[in-house]
Short mmCIF file of C-alpha atoms in Angstrom, two decimals:
data_model
loop_
_atom_site.label_atom_id
_atom_site.label_comp_id
_atom_site.label_asym_id
_atom_site.label_seq_id
_atom_site.Cartn_x
_atom_site.Cartn_y
_atom_site.Cartn_z
CA MET A 1063 -26.48 -48.97 56.17
CA LYS A 1064 -28.86 -47.34 53.78
CA ASN A 1065 -28.87 -44.17 55.89
CA PHE A 1066 -25.09 -44.24 56.12
CA LEU A 1067 -24.74 -44.43 52.35
CA LEU A 1068 -27.30 -41.69 51.91
CA GLY A 1069 -25.45 -39.52 54.44
CA ALA A 1070 -22.10 -40.25 52.79
CA SER A 1071 -23.58 -39.42 49.41
CA LEU A 1072 -25.01 -36.17 50.71
CA PHE A 1073 -21.70 -35.32 52.37
CA GLY A 1074 -19.84 -36.10 49.13
CA ASN A 1075 -22.24 -33.98 47.12
CA ALA A 1076 -21.87 -31.11 49.59
CA ALA A 1077 -18.07 -31.40 49.48
CA LEU A 1078 -18.12 -31.48 45.68
CA ALA A 1079 -20.45 -28.47 45.57
CA TYR A 1080 -18.12 -26.64 47.97
CA LEU A 1081 -15.08 -27.42 45.80
CA LEU A 1082 -16.91 -26.34 42.64
CA LEU A 1083 -18.05 -23.09 44.24
CA LYS A 1084 -14.59 -22.53 45.65
CA ASP A 1085 -13.10 -23.11 42.19
CA SER A 1086 -15.75 -20.82 40.76
CA ASP A 1087 -14.62 -18.09 43.16
CA GLN A 1088 -11.00 -18.70 42.18
CA VAL A 1089 -11.94 -18.61 38.50
CA ALA A 1090 -13.84 -15.37 39.04
CA ASP A 1091 -10.83 -13.97 40.90
CA LEU A 1092 -8.52 -15.06 38.10
CA LYS A 1093 -10.87 -13.51 35.52
CA LEU A 1094 -10.89 -10.27 37.48
CA LYS A 1095 -7.09 -10.25 37.68
CA ALA A 1096 -6.84 -11.07 33.98
CA ASN A 1097 -9.25 -8.28 33.10
CA ASP A 1098 -7.25 -5.86 35.25
CA ALA A 1099 -4.04 -6.93 33.52
CA VAL A 1100 -5.66 -6.53 30.09
CA GLU A 1101 -6.97 -3.07 30.96
CA SER A 1102 -3.58 -2.08 32.32
CA GLY A 1103 -1.93 -3.38 29.16
CA LYS A 1104 -4.40 -1.49 26.97
CA SER A 1105 -3.80 1.68 28.93
CA LYS A 1106 -0.04 1.34 28.69
CA GLY A 1107 -0.33 0.48 25.01
CA GLN A 1108 -2.40 3.60 24.37
CA GLU A 1109 0.12 5.70 26.31
CA PHE A 1110 2.94 4.18 24.27
CA ILE A 1111 1.10 4.86 21.00
CA ALA A 1112 0.39 8.46 22.05
CA LEU A 1113 4.03 8.92 23.04
CA GLY A 1114 5.16 7.45 19.72
CA LYS A 1115 2.84 9.77 17.80
CA GLN A 1116 4.08 12.77 19.77
CA ARG A 1117 7.70 11.79 19.14
CA ALA A 1118 6.98 11.33 15.43
CA ASN A 1119 5.36 14.76 15.32
CA ASP A 1120 8.33 16.28 17.14
CA LEU A 1121 10.75 14.67 14.69
CA THR A 1122 8.62 15.80 11.75
CA GLU A 1123 8.59 19.36 13.03
CA ALA A 1124 12.33 19.26 13.67
CA GLY A 1125 12.87 17.94 10.13
CA LYS A 1126 10.65 20.66 8.67
CA ASP A 1127 12.54 23.27 10.68
CA LYS A 1128 15.91 22.00 9.43
CA ALA A 1129 14.60 21.87 5.86
CA ASN A 1130 13.35 25.45 6.12
CA ARG A 1131 16.68 26.62 7.53
CA ALA A 1132 18.53 24.86 4.71
CA LYS A 1133 16.15 26.38 2.17
CA ASN A 1134 16.73 29.86 3.64
CA LYS A 1135 20.51 29.35 3.50
CA LEU A 1136 20.21 28.24 -0.11
CA ASN A 1137 18.12 31.29 -0.98
CA LEU A 1138 20.68 33.55 0.74
CA ALA A 1139 23.50 31.87 -1.17
CA LYS A 1140 21.59 32.30 -4.44
CA GLY A 1141 21.02 35.97 -3.63
CA GLU A 1142 24.69 36.48 -2.80
CA ALA A 1143 25.72 34.69 -5.98
CA ALA A 1144 23.39 36.90 -8.03
CA VAL A 1145 24.83 40.04 -6.42
CA LYS A 1146 28.40 38.87 -7.09
CA LYS A 1147 27.49 38.03 -10.67
CA ASP A 1148 26.03 41.51 -11.16
CA GLU A 1149 29.11 43.07 -9.54
CA ALA A 1150 31.43 41.02 -11.76
CA THR A 1151 29.41 41.92 -14.86
CA HIS A 1152 29.48 45.59 -13.91
CA SER A 1153 33.21 45.43 -13.18
CA LEU A 1154 33.92 43.75 -16.52
CA ASP A 1155 31.79 46.35 -18.32
CA GLU A 1156 33.77 49.13 -16.61
CA GLN A 1157 37.12 47.50 -17.44
CA LEU A 1158 36.03 47.00 -21.04
CA ALA A 1159 34.96 50.63 -21.27
CA GLN A 1160 38.32 51.76 -19.83
CA LEU A 1161 40.22 49.56 -22.27
CA LYS A 1162 38.16 50.91 -25.12
CA GLU A 1163 38.90 54.49 -24.04
CA ARG A 1164 42.63 53.71 -23.82
CA ALA A 1165 42.60 52.02 -27.19
CA ASP A 1166 40.77 54.96 -28.74
CA ALA A 1167 43.19 57.38 -27.06
CA HIS A 1168 46.15 55.35 -28.25
CA LEU A 1169 44.84 55.14 -31.78
CA ALA A 1170 44.10 58.83 -31.81
CA LYS A 1171 47.76 59.66 -31.15
#
């Protein structure tokens, strides 16, 4: 009986060791899979961040381009307004000079 109990104990210990090692392999496998998932997530996260930065840069450049075009249009409009103002001033000066000449001619009669 003593040998039977010793054999059963040894068998139980061997079975327990097998289950622990088997679980250890499963845990190692799960750790490996978890590490792979984490690395994949990090990689995708970095890609997403890079894509977001690129998109932000593209939008910034597009905004700068639109602002520069608007600024150029404003400068053109200012230039055109200045030219029209000068033309109007010149035209008024000519009309005033003509009126003055007519008034002088009329008074001289």
